[in-house]
mmCIF file of C-alpha atoms in Angstrom:
data_model
loop_
_atom_site.group_PDB
_atom_site.id
_atom_site.type_symbol
_atom_site.label_atom_id
_atom_site.label_comp_id
_atom_site.label_asym_id
_atom_site.label_seq_id
_atom_site.Cartn_x
_atom_site.Cartn_y
_atom_site.Cartn_z
ATOM 1 C CA UNK C 1 14.138 12.791 -16.463
ATOM 2 C CA UNK C 2 16.592 13.718 -19.224
ATOM 3 C CA UNK C 3 14.908 11.484 -21.852
ATOM 4 C CA UNK C 4 11.535 12.991 -20.947
ATOM 5 C CA UNK C 5 12.900 16.511 -21.255
ATOM 6 C CA UNK C 6 14.444 15.613 -24.610
ATOM 7 C CA UNK C 7 11.100 14.306 -25.882
ATOM 8 C CA UNK C 8 9.374 17.436 -24.596
ATOM 9 C CA UNK C 9 11.899 19.597 -26.432
ATOM 10 C CA UNK C 10 11.275 17.663 -29.655
ATOM 11 C CA UNK C 11 7.522 18.100 -29.240
ATOM 12 C CA UNK C 12 7.954 21.830 -28.642
ATOM 13 C CA UNK C 13 10.133 22.090 -31.747
ATOM 14 C CA UNK C 14 7.490 20.280 -33.802
ATOM 15 C CA UNK C 15 4.737 22.625 -32.604
ATOM 16 C CA UNK C 16 6.958 25.613 -33.325
ATOM 17 C CA UNK C 17 7.584 24.405 -36.876
ATOM 18 C CA UNK C 18 4.009 23.303 -37.580
ATOM 19 C CA UNK C 19 1.945 25.918 -35.754
ATOM 20 C CA UNK C 20 4.300 28.839 -35.163
ATOM 21 C CA UNK C 21 4.502 28.439 -31.383
ATOM 22 C CA UNK C 22 5.421 25.628 -28.970
ATOM 23 C CA UNK C 23 2.224 26.452 -27.067
ATOM 24 C CA UNK C 24 -0.147 26.297 -30.043
ATOM 25 C CA UNK C 25 -2.206 23.220 -30.880
ATOM 26 C CA UNK C 26 -4.120 22.084 -33.987
ATOM 27 C CA UNK C 27 -7.309 23.315 -32.323
ATOM 28 C CA UNK C 28 -6.117 26.860 -32.937
ATOM 29 C CA UNK C 29 -6.672 26.319 -36.643
ATOM 30 C CA UNK C 30 -10.010 24.584 -36.515
ATOM 31 C CA UNK C 31 -12.954 26.448 -38.016
ATOM 32 C CA UNK C 32 -15.629 26.537 -35.327
ATOM 33 C CA UNK C 33 -19.230 26.589 -36.538
ATOM 34 C CA UNK C 34 -21.937 27.326 -34.001
ATOM 35 C CA UNK C 35 -25.010 25.115 -34.588
ATOM 36 C CA UNK C 36 -28.286 27.013 -34.787
ATOM 37 C CA UNK C 37 -29.732 25.576 -31.522
ATOM 38 C CA UNK C 38 -26.665 26.811 -29.646
ATOM 39 C CA UNK C 39 -26.695 30.181 -31.387
ATOM 40 C CA UNK C 40 -30.311 30.704 -30.262
ATOM 41 C CA UNK C 41 -29.096 30.266 -26.691
ATOM 42 C CA UNK C 42 -26.485 32.965 -27.129
ATOM 43 C CA UNK C 43 -23.525 30.590 -27.439
ATOM 44 C CA UNK C 44 -20.710 31.314 -29.866
ATOM 45 C CA UNK C 45 -18.158 28.568 -30.390
ATOM 46 C CA UNK C 46 -15.997 30.969 -32.399
ATOM 47 C CA UNK C 47 -14.770 32.182 -28.998
ATOM 48 C CA UNK C 48 -12.474 29.176 -29.009
ATOM 49 C CA UNK C 49 -10.464 30.786 -31.794
ATOM 50 C CA UNK C 50 -9.602 33.809 -29.682
ATOM 51 C CA UNK C 51 -6.178 34.067 -28.096
ATOM 52 C CA UNK C 52 -4.958 30.918 -26.419
ATOM 53 C CA UNK C 53 -8.442 29.533 -25.870
ATOM 54 C CA UNK C 54 -7.595 26.077 -27.158
ATOM 55 C CA UNK C 55 -3.850 26.250 -26.708
ATOM 56 C CA UNK C 56 -1.884 26.132 -23.493
ATOM 57 C CA UNK C 57 -2.641 28.795 -20.931
ATOM 58 C CA UNK C 58 -1.151 29.288 -17.484
ATOM 59 C CA UNK C 59 -1.761 26.344 -15.118
ATOM 60 C CA UNK C 60 -4.930 26.782 -13.070
ATOM 61 C CA UNK C 61 -4.962 25.470 -9.469
ATOM 62 C CA UNK C 62 -8.766 25.779 -9.484
ATOM 63 C CA UNK C 63 -9.034 23.517 -12.533
ATOM 64 C CA UNK C 64 -6.612 21.035 -10.958
ATOM 65 C CA UNK C 65 -8.833 20.877 -7.882
ATOM 66 C CA UNK C 66 -11.908 20.323 -10.068
ATOM 67 C CA UNK C 67 -10.116 17.584 -12.006
ATOM 68 C CA UNK C 68 -9.483 15.829 -8.698
ATOM 69 C CA UNK C 69 -12.693 16.440 -6.754
ATOM 70 C CA UNK C 70 -15.124 18.412 -8.930
ATOM 71 C CA UNK C 71 -18.594 17.090 -9.628
ATOM 72 C CA UNK C 72 -18.116 17.441 -13.397
ATOM 73 C CA UNK C 73 -15.012 15.313 -14.013
ATOM 74 C CA UNK C 74 -13.346 14.792 -10.625
ATOM 75 C CA UNK C 75 -11.087 11.732 -10.894
ATOM 76 C CA UNK C 76 -11.469 10.777 -7.234
ATOM 77 C CA UNK C 77 -15.237 11.198 -7.424
ATOM 78 C CA UNK C 78 -15.436 8.690 -10.269
ATOM 79 C CA UNK C 79 -12.842 6.345 -8.749
ATOM 80 C CA UNK C 80 -12.316 6.987 -5.019
ATOM 81 C CA UNK C 81 -10.045 3.959 -4.636
ATOM 82 C CA UNK C 82 -7.408 5.938 -6.546
ATOM 83 C CA UNK C 83 -7.346 8.440 -3.690
ATOM 84 C CA UNK C 84 -6.046 5.609 -1.523
ATOM 85 C CA UNK C 85 -3.401 4.977 -4.170
ATOM 86 C CA UNK C 86 -2.394 8.645 -4.082
ATOM 87 C CA UNK C 87 -2.054 8.438 -0.299
ATOM 88 C CA UNK C 88 0.074 5.307 -0.713
ATOM 89 C CA UNK C 89 2.409 7.066 -3.130
ATOM 90 C CA UNK C 90 2.804 9.932 -0.676
ATOM 91 C CA UNK C 91 3.438 7.426 2.113
ATOM 92 C CA UNK C 92 6.019 5.690 -0.058
ATOM 93 C CA UNK C 93 8.156 8.836 -0.206
ATOM 94 C CA UNK C 94 9.344 7.915 3.293
ATOM 95 C CA UNK C 95 10.425 4.421 2.189
ATOM 96 C CA UNK C 96 14.066 4.584 1.120
ATOM 97 C CA UNK C 97 13.862 1.522 -1.106
ATOM 98 C CA UNK C 98 10.832 2.664 -3.119
ATOM 99 C CA UNK C 99 11.088 6.439 -2.916
ATOM 100 C CA UNK C 100 12.139 6.954 -6.531
ATOM 101 C CA UNK C 101 9.257 4.811 -7.842
ATOM 102 C CA UNK C 102 6.624 6.716 -5.879
ATOM 103 C CA UNK C 103 8.218 10.047 -6.721
ATOM 104 C CA UNK C 104 8.002 9.175 -10.421
ATOM 105 C CA UNK C 105 4.335 8.130 -10.078
ATOM 106 C CA UNK C 106 3.481 11.386 -8.327
ATOM 107 C CA UNK C 107 5.387 13.354 -10.971
ATOM 108 C CA UNK C 108 3.384 11.690 -13.756
ATOM 109 C CA UNK C 109 0.122 12.444 -11.955
ATOM 110 C CA UNK C 110 1.113 16.060 -11.311
ATOM 111 C CA UNK C 111 2.237 16.514 -14.923
ATOM 112 C CA UNK C 112 -1.124 15.369 -16.274
ATOM 113 C CA UNK C 113 -2.973 17.604 -13.824
ATOM 114 C CA UNK C 114 -0.903 20.648 -14.728
ATOM 115 C CA UNK C 115 -1.122 20.033 -18.468
ATOM 116 C CA UNK C 116 -4.891 19.551 -18.484
ATOM 117 C CA UNK C 117 -5.415 22.592 -16.275
ATOM 118 C CA UNK C 118 -3.874 24.682 -19.075
ATOM 119 C CA UNK C 119 -6.499 23.740 -21.673
ATOM 120 C CA UNK C 120 -9.385 26.030 -22.582
ATOM 121 C CA UNK C 121 -9.281 28.202 -19.476
ATOM 122 C CA UNK C 122 -9.368 31.329 -21.661
ATOM 123 C CA UNK C 123 -13.091 30.692 -22.226
ATOM 124 C CA UNK C 124 -14.552 29.985 -18.754
ATOM 125 C CA UNK C 125 -17.984 29.023 -20.056
ATOM 126 C CA UNK C 126 -16.607 26.308 -22.309
ATOM 127 C CA UNK C 127 -13.192 25.509 -20.877
ATOM 128 C CA UNK C 128 -14.389 22.474 -18.925
ATOM 129 C CA UNK C 129 -15.207 20.686 -22.184
ATOM 130 C CA UNK C 130 -11.492 20.801 -22.977
ATOM 131 C CA UNK C 131 -9.735 20.185 -19.675
ATOM 132 C CA UNK C 132 -12.379 17.696 -18.553
ATOM 133 C CA UNK C 133 -13.162 16.054 -21.865
ATOM 134 C CA UNK C 134 -16.542 16.288 -23.536
ATOM 135 C CA UNK C 135 -19.492 16.251 -21.160
ATOM 136 C CA UNK C 136 -21.115 13.355 -23.033
ATOM 137 C CA UNK C 137 -18.121 11.094 -22.321
ATOM 138 C CA UNK C 138 -17.837 9.438 -18.937
ATOM 139 C CA UNK C 139 -15.220 10.617 -16.478
ATOM 140 C CA UNK C 140 -12.019 12.656 -16.841
ATOM 141 C CA UNK C 141 -10.817 10.822 -19.943
ATOM 142 C CA UNK C 142 -7.617 12.849 -20.260
ATOM 143 C CA UNK C 143 -6.478 11.504 -16.878
ATOM 144 C CA UNK C 144 -7.001 7.818 -17.617
ATOM 145 C CA UNK C 145 -3.272 7.360 -18.231
ATOM 146 C CA UNK C 146 -2.485 8.125 -14.570
ATOM 147 C CA UNK C 147 -4.614 5.278 -13.197
ATOM 148 C CA UNK C 148 -1.817 2.644 -13.058
ATOM 149 C CA UNK C 149 0.609 5.148 -11.542
ATOM 150 C CA UNK C 150 -1.821 5.967 -8.744
ATOM 151 C CA UNK C 151 -2.626 2.281 -8.250
ATOM 152 C CA UNK C 152 1.048 1.516 -7.582
ATOM 153 C CA UNK C 153 0.694 3.419 -4.320
ATOM 154 C CA UNK C 154 -1.580 0.689 -2.957
ATOM 155 C CA UNK C 155 1.433 -1.575 -2.350
ATOM 156 C CA UNK C 156 2.575 0.659 0.505
ATOM 157 C CA UNK C 157 -0.258 -0.292 2.850
ATOM 158 C CA UNK C 158 -0.091 -3.096 5.387
ATOM 159 C CA UNK C 159 -2.784 -5.410 4.031
ATOM 160 C CA UNK C 160 -2.580 -7.632 7.114
ATOM 161 C CA UNK C 161 -4.614 -4.969 8.886
ATOM 162 C CA UNK C 162 -8.316 -5.635 8.621
ATOM 163 C CA UNK C 163 -9.190 -1.927 8.600
ATOM 164 C CA UNK C 164 -6.955 -1.312 5.577
ATOM 165 C CA UNK C 165 -8.513 -4.211 3.682
ATOM 166 C CA UNK C 166 -12.067 -3.138 4.478
ATOM 167 C CA UNK C 167 -11.373 0.454 3.423
ATOM 168 C CA UNK C 168 -9.783 -0.648 0.155
ATOM 169 C CA UNK C 169 -12.621 -3.045 -0.689
ATOM 170 C CA UNK C 170 -15.246 -0.410 0.149
ATOM 171 C CA UNK C 171 -13.598 2.209 -2.066
ATOM 172 C CA UNK C 172 -13.103 -0.338 -4.841
ATOM 173 C CA UNK C 173 -16.774 -1.328 -4.648
ATOM 174 C CA UNK C 174 -17.879 2.303 -4.918
ATOM 175 C CA UNK C 175 -15.486 2.890 -7.827
ATOM 176 C CA UNK C 176 -16.798 -0.148 -9.686
ATOM 177 C CA UNK C 177 -20.427 0.799 -9.023
ATOM 178 C CA UNK C 178 -19.906 4.341 -10.329
ATOM 179 C CA UNK C 179 -18.271 3.217 -13.554
ATOM 180 C CA UNK C 180 -20.624 0.301 -14.176
ATOM 181 C CA UNK C 181 -23.513 2.769 -13.855
ATOM 182 C CA UNK C 182 -21.792 5.030 -16.364
ATOM 183 C CA UNK C 183 -21.440 2.097 -18.752
ATOM 184 C CA UNK C 184 -25.092 1.133 -18.343
ATOM 185 C CA UNK C 185 -26.251 4.544 -19.544
ATOM 186 C CA UNK C 186 -23.374 5.510 -21.837
ATOM 187 C CA UNK C 187 -25.638 5.669 -24.894
ATOM 188 C CA UNK C 188 -28.171 7.828 -23.029
ATOM 189 C CA UNK C 189 -25.460 10.227 -21.875
ATOM 190 C CA UNK C 190 -24.046 10.408 -25.408
ATOM 191 C CA UNK C 191 -27.444 11.461 -26.767
ATOM 192 C CA UNK C 192 -28.091 14.049 -24.035
ATOM 193 C CA UNK C 193 -27.715 17.734 -24.866
ATOM 194 C CA UNK C 194 -24.022 18.375 -24.176
ATOM 195 C CA UNK C 195 -24.536 21.910 -22.837
ATOM 196 C CA UNK C 196 -27.608 21.094 -20.769
ATOM 197 C CA UNK C 197 -27.843 21.197 -16.965
ATOM 198 C CA UNK C 198 -28.001 17.395 -16.682
ATOM 199 C CA UNK C 199 -24.371 16.968 -17.697
ATOM 200 C CA UNK C 200 -22.979 19.545 -15.311
ATOM 201 C CA UNK C 201 -23.090 16.703 -12.768
ATOM 202 C CA UNK C 202 -23.042 13.504 -14.877
ATOM 203 C CA UNK C 203 -22.878 11.148 -11.905
ATOM 204 C CA UNK C 204 -26.072 12.562 -10.390
ATOM 205 C CA UNK C 205 -27.781 12.380 -13.797
ATOM 206 C CA UNK C 206 -26.879 8.717 -14.252
ATOM 207 C CA UNK C 207 -27.938 7.940 -10.684
ATOM 208 C CA UNK C 208 -31.386 9.407 -11.391
ATOM 209 C CA UNK C 209 -31.633 7.281 -14.545
ATOM 210 C CA UNK C 210 -30.664 4.180 -12.592
ATOM 211 C CA UNK C 211 -33.199 4.839 -9.831
ATOM 212 C CA UNK C 212 -36.031 5.653 -12.235
ATOM 213 C CA UNK C 213 -35.419 2.955 -14.845
ATOM 214 C CA UNK C 214 -33.369 0.301 -13.105
ATOM 215 C CA UNK C 215 -30.176 -1.353 -14.350
ATOM 216 C CA UNK C 216 -29.824 -2.146 -18.028
ATOM 217 C CA UNK C 217 -27.464 -3.596 -20.638
ATOM 218 C CA UNK C 218 -27.183 -0.873 -23.322
ATOM 219 C CA UNK C 219 -26.641 -3.143 -26.316
ATOM 220 C CA UNK C 220 -29.520 -5.449 -25.358
ATOM 221 C CA UNK C 221 -31.800 -2.564 -24.432
ATOM 222 C CA UNK C 222 -31.279 -0.856 -27.794
ATOM 223 C CA UNK C 223 -32.411 -4.026 -29.573
ATOM 224 C CA UNK C 224 -35.504 -4.392 -27.401
ATOM 225 C CA UNK C 225 -34.389 -7.388 -25.342
ATOM 226 C CA UNK C 226 -36.711 -7.874 -22.376
ATOM 227 C CA UNK C 227 -35.737 -6.496 -18.994
ATOM 228 C CA UNK C 228 -35.858 -9.984 -17.472
ATOM 229 C CA UNK C 229 -33.182 -11.255 -19.846
ATOM 230 C CA UNK C 230 -31.078 -8.183 -19.143
ATOM 231 C CA UNK C 231 -31.399 -8.689 -15.390
ATOM 232 C CA UNK C 232 -30.408 -12.344 -15.733
ATOM 233 C CA UNK C 233 -27.338 -11.363 -17.725
ATOM 234 C CA UNK C 234 -26.350 -8.746 -15.162
ATOM 235 C CA UNK C 235 -26.767 -11.237 -12.313
ATOM 236 C CA UNK C 236 -24.620 -13.777 -14.135
ATOM 237 C CA UNK C 237 -21.886 -11.211 -14.772
ATOM 238 C CA UNK C 238 -22.044 -10.078 -11.143
ATOM 239 C CA UNK C 239 -21.705 -13.654 -9.931
ATOM 240 C CA UNK C 240 -18.687 -14.324 -12.128
ATOM 241 C CA UNK C 241 -17.083 -11.057 -11.010
ATOM 242 C CA UNK C 242 -17.583 -11.882 -7.326
ATOM 243 C CA UNK C 243 -16.154 -15.359 -7.863
ATOM 244 C CA UNK C 244 -13.064 -13.949 -9.556
ATOM 245 C CA UNK C 245 -12.613 -11.408 -6.764
ATOM 246 C CA UNK C 246 -12.884 -14.135 -4.163
ATOM 247 C CA UNK C 247 -10.316 -16.273 -5.949
ATOM 248 C CA UNK C 248 -7.926 -13.348 -6.362
ATOM 249 C CA UNK C 249 -8.230 -12.410 -2.675
ATOM 250 C CA UNK C 250 -7.567 -15.943 -1.438
ATOM 251 C CA UNK C 251 -4.127 -16.170 0.145
ATOM 252 C CA UNK C 252 -1.710 -18.655 -1.476
ATOM 253 C CA UNK C 253 -1.031 -21.845 0.433
ATOM 254 C CA UNK C 254 2.236 -22.270 2.263
ATOM 255 C CA UNK C 255 4.219 -20.156 4.659
ATOM 256 C CA UNK C 256 4.018 -16.436 4.378
ATOM 257 C CA UNK C 257 6.783 -14.071 5.370
ATOM 258 C CA UNK C 258 6.145 -11.847 8.346
ATOM 259 C CA UNK C 259 6.705 -8.894 6.046
ATOM 260 C CA UNK C 260 4.226 -10.072 3.407
ATOM 261 C CA UNK C 261 1.619 -7.355 2.935
ATOM 262 C CA UNK C 262 -0.386 -8.722 0.054
ATOM 263 C CA UNK C 263 -4.177 -8.289 0.324
#
């Protein structure tokens, strides 16, 4: 922890020297221009320049909850298998041999949650575009760094149990489906009005697009490639992915220890 605290102190000193406060960020000094379409709707982006709007405010438990489970950018909504990893890290706190590893992983996760919950909360109407990332970008992009630390928790489960394996595969399948759907319509989401009602619940918006228009490959669709060719490509990629999953799940030959818990 001491090296981390030392780095944090250096960062605070840099912000103090560059911006006049350890809690200020470059966003404080950005000149915000409100586009005419937004101004006609009564929006004023200059509000971000007031107070600590784009700096660090007090941590918000409500924002932390929304970053975990909210419909806008809830991490466990976009990747529910990571919730199993979180549970595994909590379970690992009781294991003497691995306690420090799981404690560190949980500390990293908590640090990211706390830090992001301090962004933009001074302006409630716009704050989510800071702590959650822009609405036109898929998922809670500021939390992507915690994914491997949450995934480490998966090692704590007894993968010899069929119920544990089925639960993990089901959550992994849902996680993959959610993010593949987001990839399929990433260009559509990027071109959607950022402050519109559609992107208050991006997952529901993309689901409606998928149901109404079917699956697509964005790059091929933009260049007018026929839907049949796109479907064939998606089927081929799905087949390769399933084959790789099957190969990775196959147990190695030879004797296995009674304590082996690999999936």
